[in-house]
Each structure stands twice: as C-alpha cells, then as structure tokens.
Amino acid sequence: MLLTGAEIVVECLKEQGVDTVFGYPGGAILNVYDALYKHSDEIRHVLTSHEQGASHAADGYARTTGKVGVCLATSGPGATNIVTGIATAYMDSVPVVAITCNVNVNLLGKDSFQEIDIAGITMPVTKHNFIVKDVNKLADTIRRAFAIAQAGRPGPVLVDIPKDVTGAEAEYEYKVPAPIKRKSDQISEETMQEVIGLIEHSVRPFILVGGGVIRADAADELREFVSKVQAPVADTLMGKGAFDGREDAYTGMVGMHGTKTSNYGITESDLLIAIGTRFSDRVLGNVKAFARHADLVHIDVDAAEVNKNVMCKYSIEGDAKVVLQRLNEKLTQQDHEPWMRHIREMKSRYPMTYNHEVLTGPGVVESIYKATDGDAIICTEVGQNQMWAAQFYKYKEPRQFISSGGLGTMGYGLGAALGAKLGCPDRIVINVAGDGCFRMNMNELATASRYQIPVIEVVVNNHVLGMVRQWQTLFYGERYSATVLSDSVDYVKVAEAMGVDGRRVTTQKEFDEAIQWAINLKKPVLIDCMIDPDDKVWPMVAPGASIADAFSEEDLDN
C-alpha cells in the first residue's frame, strides 16, 4: 500500500511490537507525530518534560521489559538533548532505537534552522546509526535498526529522517520481524573442555557476573552453573539480580564499593570465572593486583571486551545463556565445601553495617526492601544513593535494579523509573535519588503527574553532592569545592507544585511510615529524607589501590 514516510515509521513500530514511545515533538518531526495521532489507540506516546527524560524513559523501559525502548526527538536541540541518554544506553548495552527528524534533504549541510549532524554526533555512542534520504529505504532501515539494537551485545541505534522524507510516499508491505539469533558460532568446544578441566582442578573457584547475564536472560543457567561448581558469586553493579542476592553463595558487589567478602574472596581465589562483564576500572582497582592468584576465564558475547582491561587464560565468545547451557551439560558436580565454609566465615566477619540510631541512606534502602518484600523495581540516580541501593537491597531476580553504571549519568533515575513503571505496571517502582541528582531531572515529576504514573521518588537529601564530598573528605583535605548545596530549595513544595504528593522525614520511624503510605497511595509520590551530609559509602577502595585493600570506617579509626 502507498504510505507517507511518517506512516511507514508508525507501521514499522507496530511490526516490531512497540506499544509505548517516549518523546517531545517539534517542527521537523511533525509528520511523524501526526501519524502517531492517528494510531494513538495502538501506540501510546508519553510526552516527557525534556528530551533527555524521554531517552532515559526508553532506556528504563528496555531494561525492565527486555524489549527495545523507543524515543523520538525533533531536529537540532531536540536531537542533541537525547545524546546523554543514548550514551547511557550504549555504555550499559541497552537496546534503544532513537528516531530523530532533520531538515529537508536539500537543506542538509547548509546550517539551516535547527539543523544538526546528529548521526555524526552520536556515532561514537551508538551500535549503528542511519540517515534515511530515500523514503523507499525507510522501512528496511527501521527494521535493521531494531535488529541491530537487539543482536549480540545490545545497544542503541539512531535513525535520522529528513522532514521531506517523512512526507514523501512509498509502497509499504508488512513484514514479520526475523527472530534474533543468539550468538554461538564462535564457541570453541576445545576451550570449553579446557575450562571444565580448570574447574575440576580448582580449590578456590569464584564466579563474577555482570550485566551480560541479564541481557542474555541466563539467570536460570547461571543458578545451575553455580550449584554445579559450588562456588561463591559476586556481581558488578550491572549484574545485580542475575544471581539471587538472598542465596548463601552470594557475597555481594565487587570493586570500589564492593563488600570485603567479594573483594577478599576474589583476591584469594585460584580460578575466577567472569560472565558478561567488561572489567571496568571500578571493578578492577589495581589491575596488576586483581585476582593475582587466579586463572581467569572470561565468557562474553563481545570479543572486543576480551583481554581489553585484564588478561585472561581462556575466553569463550558467545551468548551467556548458550555458553552456560553447554558448560552445564558437560560439568559434573564439584565439591568445594572447605572454600565455601571460608567464604561464609568472611561474610560473618565483614557484614554490611550502618548506624541504626539515625536516618541514613542504608536505613532508607533497607526499609524499602522490607516494605516491598524485595519485589520492587529499584531505579537509582548516581553516587552515594546508587551505591546504598546496590548494597542494601537484596535483588531476587534480573531487571529489578535499574541504574546508569558505565556513564554514571546524574539525572537518569526518574525518567528511567517512568519507563520502568509503564513497562511493568504491576510492579512497585521506586527511584532512589540524591538531592544533587534530583535537581537535574525533577521536571519529570510533571510527567508522572500528567499521566498519573505511580512512581515513588525517594530523595536521600544530605544537602551536598555526597559522593564527590566523600572523596573531598578522604583525599582532598576536606576542601569542599562546589559540593555544598546549602540553599532553601524545598523539594516537597516542588513536588506539590507539579501535582505530586510529598512528605519530608527526619527519622527512620517517619520513613518507615512514609514508604508504606506511598506504596498504598498508588499515585506519584516524593519522600524527602533528611540525612547527615557526612554519611559515607563503606567499604571503599582508594583510587588505584587493590580491591584487597578495601577499607571501612572502622579501619580508619584503628
């Protein structure tokens, strides 16, 4: 049938099963919005307060549902406003398709009004991007964009369409999307046997899991693998929920703010099996000292990550689900009980603790865990709030913890929470924010209010940029340069002005009551939690130090 380019865009979204898109209209993308208007009963459009909020909402939707998130923006500043969201998705391997529209083809390259080379700008932070100058190529390009976003290691893809292409006509024919195949053609059976041999001869094996396990939907295979190897399990920030945080074998997060048990355990191990993790600097600490007694096995879908940050003995390139399935088929039950007993003793010796006498970030997170029975989707901003949310909530399953890991994007969480709630309407969704981060995206409360999206915004308010101040305290002689937020901004009034109910709490008892109130209300809510500006995230590894040198507040006092 003969359709305009804008109508083809909408039909292709429907082909891909897209039911929700996030965006902000403008002149160049008007044709697409006009087409969306005619299909509003099939595709829900969520108008965010800012284009960056739309890109983060698409990201949060993708992370929680496993589907491709979609965001829309117009040319010029509309397109550039989503760049941070695209980069966030790229660093954390999130499948997002961003559709932007540009000036007419004959105006490209002439510094026309609101013209920008968005494909050039986003090239370093997308898996692929396209400029579609021929309406006859539009449908296949959008189909390719969705396929690329999901295949192998997922990531964002941008499609930029000049306005006259959205208005031109072309023949459109419906196509069923081809299934996305799991990458398995590079899996070496010989290497698999070598890895089995290492496992069988190891005395102190350790398993480290990252976000790749979640992206591959490999949690069940991981659980079987852990049981067969009989090894302790640590996770990266992006790996939260890949392995049940309540399990006896779980030791917590690894790295700069990882548990002492995870950091010490990996250092003592003789075999480290890393699955779906890229070994970022926050995980490794001092590279030369990382797992220095261990043979390292790296399982990853992306060959570019192997031997990039740390050298490994063996690598298996392939989808984590497929690799673990094949390993589980070959592996016999192992017995490492003396090692597991040692790990349990370490967990008892180095528990995660905090001051229960006053309201603290850890206390807030632990209260949320109890109030939600560990079933909520927890989104975060970046900094202390993020680390506390990672440390003190026990994540039972994948896609429960939604956070910007690689890019560390302040202002990410509230937009992501909106996307998460719309993608998973039956789940409680809570965004744990610091006051510094909340300032960057508080305008998205208006989006929550407009659509009555019942997200719970918990602001851990210490009136400082907490993580930066922590570094200034420990490493910069307490010179608090530009990190004190000593103003009179009232976040409860801000929330109320945007149509969102708000409460301020100063004690743990008040927060316990407030979080239950917020859950029962089933409306967008803000809780402003007043905590001490000098509260810190413990344990910590100093920059450049070995993870074996993790220290806590008690260590500083000794």
XYZ file of C-alpha atoms in Angstrom:
558
model
C 0.000 0.000 0.000
C 1.093 3.598 -0.619
C 2.002 5.420 2.607
C 3.888 8.520 3.626
C 7.260 8.145 5.313
C 5.700 9.127 8.643
C 3.048 6.439 8.286
C 5.745 3.918 7.382
C 7.574 4.797 10.615
C 4.446 4.049 12.636
C 3.704 0.825 10.741
C 7.275 -0.375 11.319
C 6.941 0.341 15.051
C 3.780 -1.745 15.078
C 5.618 -4.531 13.199
C 8.186 -4.620 15.990
C 5.527 -4.894 18.686
C 6.175 -1.401 20.046
C 3.322 -0.279 22.290
C 4.948 2.710 24.028
C 7.211 5.502 22.806
C 8.662 8.468 24.677
C 9.356 11.792 23.067
C 8.919 15.504 22.504
C 7.570 16.999 19.253
C 8.973 19.792 17.100
C 8.758 21.162 13.603
C 10.920 18.621 11.801
C 9.129 15.604 13.308
C 5.579 16.943 12.942
C 4.630 14.468 10.227
C 5.544 11.535 12.451
C 3.528 12.966 15.343
C 0.568 13.459 13.042
C 0.778 9.787 12.079
C 1.077 8.778 15.737
C -2.081 10.764 16.494
C -3.994 8.555 14.071
C -2.665 5.404 15.778
C -2.915 6.541 19.394
C -5.090 3.528 20.218
C -2.220 1.208 19.199
C 0.921 3.089 20.273
C 0.951 5.119 23.464
C 3.069 8.256 23.266
C 4.417 9.639 26.537
C 5.297 13.331 26.418
C 8.182 13.872 28.820
C 9.246 17.235 30.208
C 12.576 17.138 28.371
C 14.026 15.048 25.559
C 16.676 13.655 27.892
C 13.874 12.340 30.082
C 12.422 10.601 27.022
C 15.702 8.851 26.238
C 16.106 7.711 29.864
C 12.480 6.528 29.956
C 13.060 4.449 26.808
C 16.177 3.036 28.474
C 14.328 2.161 31.708
C 11.523 0.577 29.695
C 14.051 -1.560 27.806
C 15.973 -2.665 30.893
C 12.884 -3.780 32.792
C 10.973 -5.437 29.946
C 13.779 -6.827 27.793
C 12.146 -5.177 24.774
C 13.554 -2.368 22.645
C 12.897 1.091 24.078
C 11.924 3.830 21.618
C 12.350 7.582 21.921
C 11.555 10.387 19.476
C 13.020 13.865 19.087
C 12.969 16.669 16.594
C 15.977 18.226 14.878
C 18.664 20.470 16.367
C 18.482 20.843 20.156
C 15.754 18.212 20.353
C 18.149 15.671 18.901
C 21.168 16.806 20.912
C 19.146 16.630 24.132
C 18.901 12.832 23.783
C 22.634 12.292 23.300
C 23.293 11.729 27.011
C 20.510 9.140 27.113
C 21.917 7.384 24.057
C 25.404 7.350 25.580
C 23.984 5.975 28.832
C 22.307 3.119 26.948
C 25.470 2.481 24.943
C 27.713 2.133 27.995
C 25.298 -0.311 29.638
C 24.368 -2.290 26.482
C 20.680 -1.353 26.441
C 18.602 -1.876 23.260
C 17.131 1.518 22.349
C 16.048 2.886 18.976
C 16.138 6.681 18.822
C 14.240 8.239 15.926
C 15.051 11.844 15.110
C 13.912 14.005 12.245
C 16.013 16.602 10.483
C 15.623 19.438 7.993
C 14.713 18.663 4.379
C 17.311 16.807 2.307
C 18.095 19.885 0.185
C 18.833 21.897 3.365
C 21.272 19.399 4.914
C 24.795 20.771 5.288
C 23.717 24.403 4.909
C 23.489 25.372 8.589
C 19.737 25.529 8.246
C 17.481 26.427 11.174
C 17.695 23.657 13.798
C 19.909 21.525 11.575
C 22.448 19.321 13.321
C 24.513 16.343 12.194
C 23.057 14.070 14.858
C 24.397 10.954 13.135
C 27.909 12.360 13.323
C 27.468 13.444 16.927
C 26.187 10.051 18.080
C 28.486 7.843 16.023
C 30.821 7.056 18.969
C 27.919 6.152 21.289
C 25.660 4.028 19.088
C 25.977 0.487 17.756
C 24.971 1.943 14.404
C 23.139 4.942 13.033
C 21.409 5.882 9.812
C 20.385 8.944 7.800
C 17.471 7.974 5.551
C 17.343 10.229 2.478
C 15.157 7.954 0.344
C 11.647 7.088 1.523
C 11.848 3.776 -0.345
C 14.613 2.656 2.035
C 12.881 3.829 5.208
C 11.033 0.663 6.232
C 14.006 -1.658 5.811
C 16.246 0.796 7.645
C 13.965 0.882 10.675
C 13.776 -2.918 10.630
C 17.577 -3.104 10.537
C 17.785 -0.642 13.415
C 15.652 -2.876 15.651
C 17.615 -5.983 14.656
C 20.970 -4.346 15.343
C 19.804 -2.959 18.699
C 18.967 -6.474 19.917
C 21.580 -8.713 18.276
C 24.717 -9.891 20.075
C 25.663 -7.290 22.642
C 22.599 -4.981 22.688
C 22.861 -1.234 22.321
C 21.274 1.942 20.981
C 20.709 2.673 17.281
C 19.751 6.073 15.861
C 17.642 6.660 12.753
C 17.635 10.254 11.457
C 14.972 11.125 8.860
C 14.764 14.427 6.951
C 11.320 16.008 7.170
C 10.581 15.785 3.437
C 11.243 12.033 3.584
C 8.549 11.690 6.251
C 6.170 13.495 3.882
C 7.093 11.588 0.704
C 5.197 8.464 -0.332
C 6.354 4.905 -0.947
C 4.960 1.414 -1.147
C 4.845 -0.356 2.205
C 4.400 -4.075 2.792
C 4.120 -5.632 6.251
C 6.967 -7.955 7.269
C 7.204 -10.247 10.267
C 10.410 -9.461 12.190
C 13.023 -12.195 11.895
C 13.902 -13.812 15.234
C 17.087 -12.576 16.889
C 19.553 -15.463 16.983
C 21.767 -15.997 19.992
C 25.454 -15.716 19.136
C 27.032 -19.154 19.355
C 29.078 -19.688 16.183
C 32.374 -18.752 17.851
C 32.013 -21.017 20.887
C 35.044 -23.327 20.934
C 34.409 -26.855 22.190
C 38.125 -27.251 22.835
C 38.166 -24.187 25.068
C 35.037 -25.427 26.835
C 36.847 -28.625 27.752
C 39.868 -26.657 28.980
C 37.579 -24.579 31.211
C 35.902 -27.722 32.557
C 39.367 -29.015 33.418
C 40.228 -25.808 35.291
C 37.009 -26.050 37.296
C 37.651 -29.678 38.187
C 41.166 -28.933 39.419
C 40.438 -25.682 41.240
C 40.286 -25.465 45.030
C 39.044 -21.901 45.417
C 36.826 -21.033 42.406
C 34.922 -17.757 42.300
C 32.216 -16.593 39.865
C 31.782 -12.940 38.874
C 28.637 -11.981 36.970
C 27.820 -8.807 35.064
C 25.004 -7.296 33.070
C 25.600 -9.656 30.155
C 23.948 -12.460 32.121
C 20.807 -10.348 32.475
C 20.810 -9.254 28.836
C 21.049 -12.929 27.797
C 18.206 -13.996 30.139
C 20.641 -16.541 31.571
C 19.740 -16.395 35.277
C 18.424 -19.980 35.378
C 21.514 -21.329 33.634
C 23.719 -19.315 35.993
C 21.975 -20.745 39.060
C 22.597 -24.299 37.822
C 26.213 -23.495 36.990
C 26.874 -22.013 40.432
C 25.354 -25.078 42.080
C 27.452 -27.473 39.985
C 30.722 -25.584 40.500
C 29.878 -24.959 44.167
C 31.470 -21.547 44.184
C 30.742 -18.139 45.704
C 29.209 -15.471 43.462
C 29.858 -11.734 43.315
C 28.262 -9.284 40.920
C 29.080 -5.992 39.285
C 26.712 -3.045 39.554
C 25.111 -4.013 36.238
C 24.885 -7.655 37.292
C 22.546 -7.014 40.225
C 19.764 -9.615 40.225
C 21.489 -12.010 37.833
C 22.018 -14.209 40.904
C 19.593 -14.130 43.842
C 21.007 -11.802 46.491
C 19.463 -13.879 49.271
C 21.405 -17.043 48.395
C 24.085 -18.378 50.716
C 26.650 -18.408 47.886
C 26.133 -14.700 47.142
C 28.861 -12.432 48.525
C 27.732 -9.019 47.258
C 29.098 -6.500 44.821
C 32.773 -6.353 43.869
C 35.028 -3.341 43.365
C 35.393 0.176 44.696
C 32.336 -0.105 46.942
C 32.045 -3.875 46.935
C 31.850 -5.995 50.046
C 35.048 -7.074 51.746
C 33.982 -10.696 51.261
C 33.743 -10.284 47.489
C 36.955 -8.285 47.196
C 38.973 -10.524 49.510
C 37.419 -13.701 48.097
C 38.320 -12.854 44.505
C 41.829 -11.946 45.636
C 42.228 -15.344 47.340
C 40.645 -17.392 44.541
C 42.615 -19.730 42.287
C 40.030 -19.603 39.471
C 37.859 -16.626 38.542
C 35.057 -17.239 36.032
C 33.751 -13.890 34.785
C 30.488 -13.939 32.833
C 29.102 -10.983 30.900
C 31.262 -8.297 32.445
C 33.706 -5.891 30.833
C 36.015 -5.422 33.859
C 35.611 -1.681 34.292
C 38.116 0.267 36.361
C 35.637 0.448 39.284
C 35.608 -3.355 39.402
C 39.332 -3.960 38.921
C 41.035 -1.384 41.108
C 44.736 -2.011 40.606
C 44.799 -4.218 37.500
C 48.088 -5.887 38.375
C 46.779 -6.974 41.772
C 43.327 -8.094 40.606
C 42.738 -11.829 41.198
C 46.501 -12.238 41.116
C 46.433 -15.865 42.289
C 43.717 -16.972 39.889
C 43.415 -18.365 36.402
C 40.900 -16.077 34.713
C 38.144 -17.336 32.388
C 36.131 -14.678 30.558
C 32.756 -15.519 28.970
C 31.356 -12.683 26.875
C 29.291 -12.125 23.743
C 31.585 -9.284 22.631
C 35.072 -10.388 21.579
C 36.274 -6.773 21.839
C 35.962 -6.976 25.641
C 38.242 -9.994 25.976
C 41.776 -9.064 27.103
C 40.874 -5.372 26.862
C 41.173 -4.398 30.518
C 42.558 -7.575 32.061
C 44.319 -10.579 30.524
C 42.586 -13.935 30.815
C 43.793 -17.530 30.490
C 40.779 -18.678 28.470
C 37.878 -16.866 26.838
C 34.611 -18.163 25.432
C 32.941 -15.848 22.942
C 29.191 -16.283 22.792
C 25.792 -15.642 24.289
C 25.958 -16.290 28.042
C 22.816 -18.421 28.042
C 24.144 -20.741 25.339
C 27.629 -20.978 26.862
C 26.279 -21.804 30.324
C 23.862 -24.370 28.904
C 26.759 -26.173 27.213
C 29.001 -25.962 30.268
C 26.225 -27.305 32.488
C 25.760 -30.277 30.153
C 29.445 -31.205 30.438
C 30.171 -30.319 34.056
C 29.859 -32.886 36.861
C 29.015 -31.890 40.411
C 32.006 -30.331 42.186
C 32.759 -30.210 45.912
C 34.369 -27.074 47.327
C 32.863 -27.135 50.808
C 36.043 -26.046 52.682
C 36.252 -22.961 50.418
C 32.553 -22.208 50.823
C 32.885 -22.515 54.600
C 35.737 -19.984 54.493
C 33.545 -17.606 52.446
C 30.686 -17.962 54.944
C 33.083 -17.125 57.765
C 34.180 -13.991 55.899
C 30.559 -12.947 55.391
C 30.056 -13.220 59.161
C 33.274 -11.346 59.876
C 32.592 -8.481 57.455
C 28.860 -7.703 57.497
C 27.409 -4.598 55.877
C 26.544 -2.286 58.771
C 25.278 1.229 59.404
C 24.093 3.474 62.242
C 20.573 2.420 63.215
C 20.131 5.323 65.657
C 19.513 7.972 62.991
C 18.078 8.188 59.477
C 20.691 7.115 56.930
C 20.845 6.149 53.264
C 21.352 2.435 54.075
C 18.461 2.587 56.530
C 16.207 4.096 53.879
C 17.087 1.356 51.369
C 16.714 -1.456 53.895
C 13.310 -0.095 54.886
C 12.268 -0.055 51.222
C 13.399 -3.678 50.928
C 11.280 -4.744 53.894
C 8.230 -2.718 52.823
C 8.280 -4.218 49.311
C 9.263 -7.783 50.322
C 12.160 -7.431 47.915
C 9.812 -7.417 44.913
C 10.116 -3.796 43.747
C 11.955 -2.439 40.755
C 14.581 -0.082 42.149
C 15.877 2.707 39.936
C 18.674 4.981 41.080
C 20.497 8.130 40.268
C 24.306 8.159 40.559
C 26.543 8.486 43.595
C 26.006 7.530 47.212
C 22.294 6.875 46.675
C 23.197 4.420 43.907
C 25.757 2.529 45.994
C 23.455 2.262 49.008
C 20.676 0.944 46.757
C 23.105 -1.635 45.344
C 24.401 -2.682 48.762
C 21.326 -2.864 50.990
C 18.506 -4.157 48.763
C 18.575 -7.898 48.105
C 17.721 -8.326 44.422
C 15.947 -11.616 43.790
C 15.817 -11.599 40.012
C 17.087 -9.856 36.882
C 15.738 -6.478 35.734
C 14.990 -5.302 39.276
C 17.915 -2.892 39.573
C 17.925 -0.066 37.005
C 20.891 2.278 37.134
C 23.422 4.091 34.978
C 26.617 2.115 35.537
C 29.069 2.847 32.747
C 28.372 6.519 32.112
C 27.276 7.409 35.643
C 24.531 9.749 34.479
C 23.182 12.054 37.149
C 19.567 12.801 36.258
C 18.958 9.306 34.859
C 16.765 7.730 37.501
C 13.393 9.485 37.452
C 12.998 9.250 33.672
C 14.081 5.603 33.816
C 11.571 4.955 36.606
C 8.748 6.314 34.439
C 9.750 3.959 31.629
C 10.083 1.057 34.056
C 6.634 1.610 35.548
C 4.963 1.904 32.144
C 6.746 -1.250 31.017
C 5.894 -3.154 34.208
C 2.664 -1.588 35.517
C 2.066 -4.339 38.088
C 5.392 -3.758 39.861
C 6.180 -1.181 42.546
C 8.787 1.184 41.047
C 10.914 3.345 43.315
C 13.637 5.779 42.300
C 16.329 6.296 44.937
C 17.893 9.705 44.314
C 20.356 12.076 45.868
C 19.313 15.704 46.093
C 22.050 16.731 43.654
C 20.813 14.259 41.030
C 17.159 15.072 41.637
C 17.829 18.717 40.742
C 18.853 17.581 37.275
C 15.609 15.810 36.380
C 12.976 16.982 38.845
C 10.965 18.337 35.891
C 9.947 14.754 35.097
C 7.721 14.832 38.186
C 5.409 16.817 35.926
C 5.348 13.846 33.538
C 4.496 11.481 36.388
C 1.734 13.858 37.467
C 0.331 14.408 33.953
C -0.087 10.691 33.296
C -0.556 9.703 36.953
C 2.314 7.239 36.758
C 2.614 5.924 40.340
C 6.371 6.018 40.797
C 7.833 6.711 44.230
C 10.668 9.253 44.275
C 12.843 8.867 47.385
C 15.274 11.767 47.736
C 18.158 10.943 50.087
C 18.807 14.570 50.951
C 22.133 15.448 52.556
C 22.357 18.962 51.055
C 25.666 18.086 49.393
C 26.974 16.268 46.343
C 27.554 13.268 48.556
C 29.969 11.058 46.653
C 32.134 13.949 45.487
C 32.168 15.306 49.049
C 33.186 11.846 50.306
C 36.219 11.949 48.023
C 36.981 15.511 49.137
C 36.859 14.346 52.757
C 39.088 11.314 52.261
C 41.523 12.507 49.579
C 41.304 16.312 49.265
C 41.846 17.536 52.817
C 38.149 18.395 53.380
C 38.239 21.173 50.797
C 34.564 21.167 49.801
C 34.803 22.966 46.498
C 31.343 23.442 44.893
C 29.780 20.418 46.615
C 27.656 22.061 49.321
C 24.019 22.605 48.328
C 23.193 24.956 51.207
C 20.151 26.660 49.730
C 16.490 26.741 50.630
C 15.019 24.618 47.836
C 12.009 22.763 49.267
C 11.565 19.521 47.330
C 8.192 18.744 48.908
C 6.842 22.072 47.681
C 8.417 21.465 44.265
C 6.609 18.130 44.094
C 3.311 19.627 45.204
C 3.649 22.406 42.650
C 3.863 19.717 39.968
C 0.828 17.861 41.283
C 2.729 15.173 43.196
C 2.120 14.357 46.867
C 5.174 14.841 49.070
C 6.402 14.205 52.607
C 9.562 15.159 54.478
C 11.035 12.743 57.021
C 13.850 13.126 59.538
C 13.773 9.804 61.433
C 13.776 6.145 60.488
C 10.326 5.685 62.041
C 8.944 8.526 59.924
C 10.409 6.995 56.775
C 9.028 3.542 57.585
C 5.569 5.101 57.816
C 6.066 7.262 54.730
C 7.164 4.444 52.422
C 4.122 2.373 53.419
C 1.909 5.414 52.811
C 3.486 5.916 49.389
C 3.002 2.276 48.386
C -0.636 2.287 49.472
C -1.408 5.617 47.778
C -0.752 4.265 44.258
C -0.013 7.746 42.960
C 3.219 9.570 42.092
C 4.856 10.453 45.402
C 8.011 12.146 46.675
C 9.621 11.444 50.050
C 12.342 13.894 51.104
C 14.715 12.131 53.542
C 16.974 14.395 55.582
C 20.295 12.692 56.375
C 23.702 13.795 57.626
C 25.959 15.412 54.985
C 28.936 13.382 56.198
C 27.375 9.932 55.790
C 29.635 7.810 53.596
C 29.516 4.688 51.478
C 31.505 1.837 53.021
C 33.544 -0.204 52.266
C 35.729 1.706 49.830
C 38.816 1.061 47.730
C 41.042 4.073 47.167
C 41.644 5.014 43.515
C 44.485 2.918 42.094
C 44.579 0.554 45.068
C 43.969 -3.184 45.017
C 40.457 -4.362 45.831
C 42.191 -6.390 48.559
C 42.828 -3.039 50.267
C 39.131 -2.301 50.804
C 38.613 -0.319 53.994
C 35.689 0.794 56.114
C 35.148 3.486 58.715
C 36.345 1.183 61.491
C 39.642 0.670 59.666
C 40.228 4.438 59.577
C 39.647 4.674 63.311
C 42.239 1.976 64.063
